[in-house]
Short mmCIF file of C-alpha atoms and ligand atoms in Angstrom, two decimals:
data_model
loop_
_atom_site.label_atom_id
_atom_site.label_comp_id
_atom_site.label_asym_id
_atom_site.label_seq_id
_atom_site.Cartn_x
_atom_site.Cartn_y
_atom_site.Cartn_z
CA MET K 1260 -9.39 16.27 6.77
CA SER K 1261 -6.13 17.59 8.16
CA ALA K 1262 -3.29 15.30 9.17
CA ALA K 1263 -3.73 16.56 12.72
CA SER K 1264 -7.20 15.02 12.80
CA VAL K 1265 -5.89 11.45 12.41
CA ARG K 1266 -5.26 10.44 16.02
CA HIS K 1267 -5.60 6.82 17.03
CA PRO K 1268 -3.24 6.61 20.02
CA ILE K 1269 -4.43 3.26 21.39
CA PHE K 1270 -4.84 1.57 18.01
CA ALA K 1271 -1.44 2.87 16.89
CA ARG K 1272 0.35 1.39 19.91
CA VAL K 1273 -1.50 -1.94 19.71
CA PHE K 1274 -0.88 -2.12 15.94
CA ASP K 1275 2.81 -1.34 16.35
CA ARG K 1276 3.19 -3.88 19.15
CA PHE K 1277 1.44 -6.77 17.44
CA CYS K 1278 1.71 -6.31 13.67
CA GLY K 1279 5.00 -8.22 13.68
CA ALA K 1280 3.15 -11.35 14.83
CA LEU K 1281 1.46 -11.62 11.42
CA GLU K 1282 4.59 -10.95 9.41
CA LYS K 1283 5.44 -14.61 8.88
CA GLU K 1284 2.21 -14.81 6.93
CA ILE K 1285 2.01 -11.29 5.44
CA GLY K 1286 5.72 -10.66 4.83
CA PRO K 1287 5.90 -12.71 1.60
CA HIS K 1288 2.84 -10.83 0.31
CA ARG K 1289 4.60 -7.53 1.04
CA ASP K 1290 7.59 -8.79 -0.99
CA GLU K 1291 5.27 -9.63 -3.88
CA LEU K 1292 3.48 -6.27 -3.58
CA LEU K 1293 6.74 -4.35 -3.98
CA ALA K 1294 8.64 -6.68 -6.31
CA ARG K 1295 10.43 -5.19 -9.34
CA LEU K 1296 9.50 -1.60 -8.50
CA GLY K 1297 11.70 1.28 -9.58
CA GLY K 1298 11.73 5.07 -9.71
CA ARG K 1299 9.99 7.34 -7.20
CA VAL K 1300 7.31 5.69 -5.07
CA VAL K 1301 4.61 7.28 -2.92
CA GLU K 1302 3.36 4.98 -0.15
CA LEU K 1303 0.08 5.98 1.46
CA GLY K 1304 -0.48 5.30 5.17
CA ALA K 1305 2.91 3.75 5.83
CA GLY K 1306 2.14 2.96 9.48
CA ASN K 1307 5.31 2.14 11.41
CA GLY K 1308 7.26 1.73 8.17
CA ILE K 1309 6.98 -2.03 8.09
CA ASN K 1310 7.14 -2.10 4.28
CA PHE K 1311 10.40 -0.17 4.01
CA GLY K 1312 12.61 -3.24 4.34
CA HIS K 1313 10.66 -4.99 1.58
CA TYR K 1314 11.39 -2.48 -1.22
CA PRO K 1315 13.86 -3.68 -3.84
CA GLY K 1316 17.13 -1.77 -4.27
CA THR K 1317 15.95 -0.63 -7.73
CA VAL K 1318 13.67 1.98 -6.10
CA ASP K 1319 15.17 5.51 -6.20
CA GLU K 1320 13.10 7.02 -3.38
CA VAL K 1321 10.01 6.27 -1.30
CA VAL K 1322 7.89 9.18 -0.13
CA ALA K 1323 5.84 7.72 2.72
CA ILE K 1324 2.72 9.53 3.91
CA GLU K 1325 1.68 8.86 7.53
CA PRO K 1326 -0.66 11.14 9.50
CA GLU K 1327 -0.89 9.32 12.85
CA PRO K 1328 1.70 10.90 15.20
CA TYR K 1329 2.85 7.75 17.04
CA LEU K 1330 3.15 5.71 13.84
CA GLN K 1331 4.77 8.64 12.04
CA THR K 1332 7.54 8.69 14.66
CA LYS K 1333 8.00 4.93 14.24
CA ALA K 1334 8.06 5.33 10.44
CA ARG K 1335 10.77 8.02 10.66
CA ALA K 1336 12.88 5.67 12.79
CA ALA K 1337 12.33 2.84 10.29
CA ALA K 1338 13.24 5.22 7.43
CA ALA K 1339 16.55 6.06 9.10
CA SER K 1340 17.64 2.42 8.95
CA ALA K 1341 15.92 1.46 5.69
CA PRO K 1342 18.06 -0.01 2.91
CA ILE K 1343 16.57 2.51 0.45
CA ASP K 1344 16.00 6.28 0.56
CA VAL K 1345 12.73 6.99 2.44
CA THR K 1346 11.21 10.38 3.31
CA VAL K 1347 8.26 10.36 5.72
CA LEU K 1348 5.73 13.18 5.25
CA ASP K 1349 2.79 14.22 7.40
CA GLY K 1350 -0.39 14.23 5.34
CA THR K 1351 -3.65 12.50 4.58
CA ALA K 1352 -5.06 10.60 1.65
CA ASP K 1353 -7.56 13.30 0.72
CA ALA K 1354 -4.92 16.02 0.21
CA LEU K 1355 -1.54 14.46 -0.50
CA PRO K 1356 1.36 16.84 0.20
CA LEU K 1357 2.82 16.33 -3.28
CA PRO K 1358 2.52 18.13 -6.63
CA ASP K 1359 0.91 16.60 -9.72
CA ASP K 1360 2.90 13.91 -11.59
CA ALA K 1361 5.34 13.50 -8.68
CA ALA K 1362 5.65 9.70 -8.61
CA ASP K 1363 6.17 6.72 -10.89
CA VAL K 1364 4.40 4.31 -8.54
CA ALA K 1365 1.82 4.54 -5.75
CA VAL K 1366 1.55 1.86 -3.06
CA THR K 1367 -1.39 1.21 -0.76
CA CYS K 1368 -1.02 -1.54 1.83
CA LEU K 1369 -3.86 -2.14 4.29
CA VAL K 1370 -4.87 1.51 4.13
CA LEU K 1371 -7.74 1.92 1.62
CA CYS K 1372 -9.86 0.16 4.27
CA THR K 1373 -9.20 3.09 6.59
CA VAL K 1374 -9.23 6.29 4.55
CA PRO K 1375 -12.53 8.14 5.07
CA ASP K 1376 -13.22 8.56 1.33
CA GLN K 1377 -11.76 5.93 -1.01
CA ALA K 1378 -12.76 7.73 -4.21
CA ARG K 1379 -11.06 10.92 -3.07
CA ALA K 1380 -7.92 9.05 -1.95
CA LEU K 1381 -7.68 7.26 -5.30
CA ALA K 1382 -8.22 10.53 -7.19
CA GLU K 1383 -5.36 12.03 -5.20
CA LEU K 1384 -3.12 9.05 -5.98
CA ARG K 1385 -3.94 9.48 -9.69
CA ARG K 1386 -3.11 13.17 -9.46
CA VAL K 1387 0.34 12.60 -7.98
CA LEU K 1388 1.13 9.70 -10.32
CA LYS K 1389 2.74 10.42 -13.66
CA PRO K 1390 0.50 9.54 -16.64
CA GLY K 1391 0.59 5.77 -17.05
CA GLY K 1392 1.98 5.35 -13.52
CA GLU K 1393 1.39 2.15 -11.56
CA LEU K 1394 -0.67 1.54 -8.46
CA ARG K 1395 0.31 -1.49 -6.36
CA PHE K 1396 -2.24 -2.53 -3.74
CA LEU K 1397 -2.62 -5.08 -0.94
CA GLU K 1398 -5.93 -4.63 0.84
CA HIS K 1399 -8.50 -6.63 2.75
CA VAL K 1400 -11.91 -6.44 1.13
CA ARG K 1401 -15.54 -7.50 1.35
CA SER K 1402 -16.10 -11.26 1.12
CA GLN K 1403 -17.83 -12.90 -1.85
CA ARG K 1404 -19.63 -15.11 0.67
CA PRO K 1405 -23.01 -13.53 1.38
CA ARG K 1406 -23.10 -14.44 5.08
CA LEU K 1407 -19.63 -13.13 5.84
CA ALA K 1408 -20.29 -10.01 3.73
CA ARG K 1409 -23.41 -9.37 5.82
CA VAL K 1410 -21.40 -9.62 9.04
CA GLN K 1411 -18.75 -7.30 7.57
CA ARG K 1412 -21.37 -4.71 6.58
CA ARG K 1413 -22.87 -4.83 10.08
CA LEU K 1414 -19.47 -4.44 11.73
CA ASP K 1415 -18.86 -1.36 9.58
CA SER K 1416 -22.28 0.26 9.86
CA SER K 1417 -22.51 -0.31 13.63
CA GLY K 1418 -19.19 1.49 14.01
CA ILE K 1419 -17.83 -1.40 16.10
CA TRP K 1420 -14.96 -2.35 13.78
CA PRO K 1421 -14.03 1.19 12.72
CA ARG K 1422 -13.78 2.14 16.42
CA LEU K 1423 -11.60 -0.87 17.28
CA GLY K 1424 -9.52 -0.77 14.10
CA GLY K 1425 -8.43 2.87 13.94
CA GLY K 1426 -11.06 3.75 11.30
CA CYS K 1427 -10.80 0.45 9.40
CA HIS K 1428 -13.77 -0.92 7.41
CA CYS K 1429 -14.08 -4.57 6.47
CA ALA K 1430 -16.85 -4.45 3.82
CA ARG K 1431 -15.25 -2.29 1.14
CA ASP K 1432 -15.00 -3.50 -2.46
CA THR K 1433 -11.62 -1.91 -3.00
CA ALA K 1434 -10.74 -3.46 -6.38
CA ALA K 1435 -14.01 -2.07 -7.78
CA ALA K 1436 -13.21 1.34 -6.29
CA ILE K 1437 -9.76 1.27 -7.94
CA ALA K 1438 -11.32 0.51 -11.33
CA ALA K 1439 -14.02 3.16 -10.81
CA ALA K 1440 -11.30 5.73 -10.09
CA GLY K 1441 -9.90 5.33 -13.60
CA PHE K 1442 -7.19 2.75 -13.05
CA GLU K 1443 -6.96 -0.27 -15.33
CA ILE K 1444 -6.41 -3.34 -13.18
CA GLU K 1445 -3.63 -5.37 -14.80
CA ARG K 1446 -3.56 -8.20 -12.30
CA VAL K 1447 -5.19 -9.10 -9.03
CA ARG K 1448 -5.30 -12.19 -6.88
CA SER K 1449 -7.27 -12.96 -3.78
CA PHE K 1450 -6.12 -14.88 -0.69
CA ASP K 1451 -6.81 -15.22 3.01
CA VAL K 1452 -4.66 -14.05 5.87
CA GLY K 1453 -5.77 -16.07 8.86
CA PRO K 1454 -9.05 -17.97 8.75
CA SER K 1455 -11.19 -17.59 5.61
CA TRP K 1456 -14.20 -16.84 7.83
CA GLY K 1457 -12.37 -13.95 9.56
CA HIS K 1458 -13.99 -10.55 9.21
CA THR K 1459 -10.93 -9.12 7.42
CA SER K 1460 -10.87 -11.89 4.80
CA PRO K 1461 -10.20 -12.02 1.95
CA HIS K 1462 -7.26 -9.87 0.87
CA VAL K 1463 -6.51 -8.73 -2.68
CA LEU K 1464 -3.06 -8.03 -4.07
CA GLY K 1465 -2.56 -6.50 -7.47
CA ALA K 1466 -1.34 -3.84 -9.86
CA ALA K 1467 -3.28 -1.20 -11.78
CA ARG K 1468 -2.31 1.46 -14.29
CA ALA K 1469 -3.43 5.10 -14.21
CA GLN K 1470 -5.35 5.77 -17.43
C1 SAM Z 251 -3.69 -0.83 9.25
S1 SAM Z 251 -2.52 0.45 9.16
C2 SAM Z 251 -1.46 -0.15 7.84
C3 SAM Z 251 -0.07 0.35 7.96
C4 SAM Z 251 0.91 -0.15 6.88
N1 SAM Z 251 0.56 0.36 5.57
C5 SAM Z 251 1.01 -1.66 6.84
O1 SAM Z 251 1.02 -2.22 5.76
O2 SAM Z 251 1.12 -2.30 7.89
C6 SAM Z 251 -3.42 1.79 8.37
C7 SAM Z 251 -2.58 3.05 8.24
O3 SAM Z 251 -3.32 4.08 7.55
C8 SAM Z 251 -3.08 5.32 8.22
N2 SAM Z 251 -4.18 6.26 7.94
C9 SAM Z 251 -5.34 6.41 8.64
N3 SAM Z 251 -6.09 7.38 8.09
C10 SAM Z 251 -5.39 7.87 7.04
C11 SAM Z 251 -5.63 8.91 6.09
N4 SAM Z 251 -6.75 9.63 6.13
N5 SAM Z 251 -4.70 9.15 5.17
C12 SAM Z 251 -3.54 8.41 5.12
N6 SAM Z 251 -3.27 7.42 6.00
C13 SAM Z 251 -4.18 7.15 6.93
C14 SAM Z 251 -2.99 4.92 9.67
O4 SAM Z 251 -2.41 5.92 10.48
C15 SAM Z 251 -2.18 3.65 9.59
O5 SAM Z 251 -0.81 3.91 9.56
#
């Protein structure tokens, strides 16, 4: 997949317009996701750059990957006024535009639901992480409740939710995919954003180490 193939013009504009409305609820989770980070960070699928203001001053540099043109422009604008050094690069999860061992930390925030191939994306993140590097993740995942999980699977397989959500899937077991990709999960907690019966509930937030 080339970066040029990620085009979600309507989703991108709707997302950019309305994502702020959830920030009262999600903002503190973003702070927790990025707390105590340092060194060089690669952030996958940075969107409009909403995380940039949440990085602690101990971070040396964030390399933010964003393939969607509208959101990439927004991310570059957010980078220009970010309190830390941020470089926005065009690129996709399946072929990150970075050499091996380029980063101390990788961050995924509401993006492993959207990448076409999670295993490939996680293999790429491992490749660009230094040995023993850290993966921080905040993702919505498949519910443990059988009825909701069934609805989530149907929304994904029918294509309804991926079409509405810019390629998003709501039935992925992302923590399991992270472990299967060779990361050791050091901590993870689960919580709801919005109603617990919502199709993008629950969320997981955690840290894993590249083995
Ligand atoms: C729901 S948005 C999340 C944006 C941001 N990370 C946040 O926390 O709000 C998903 C992001 O993943 C990006 N994306 C979609 N496909 C991608 C791919 N193949 N590789 C990398 N990023 C991708 C989208 O353009 C979008 O910016």
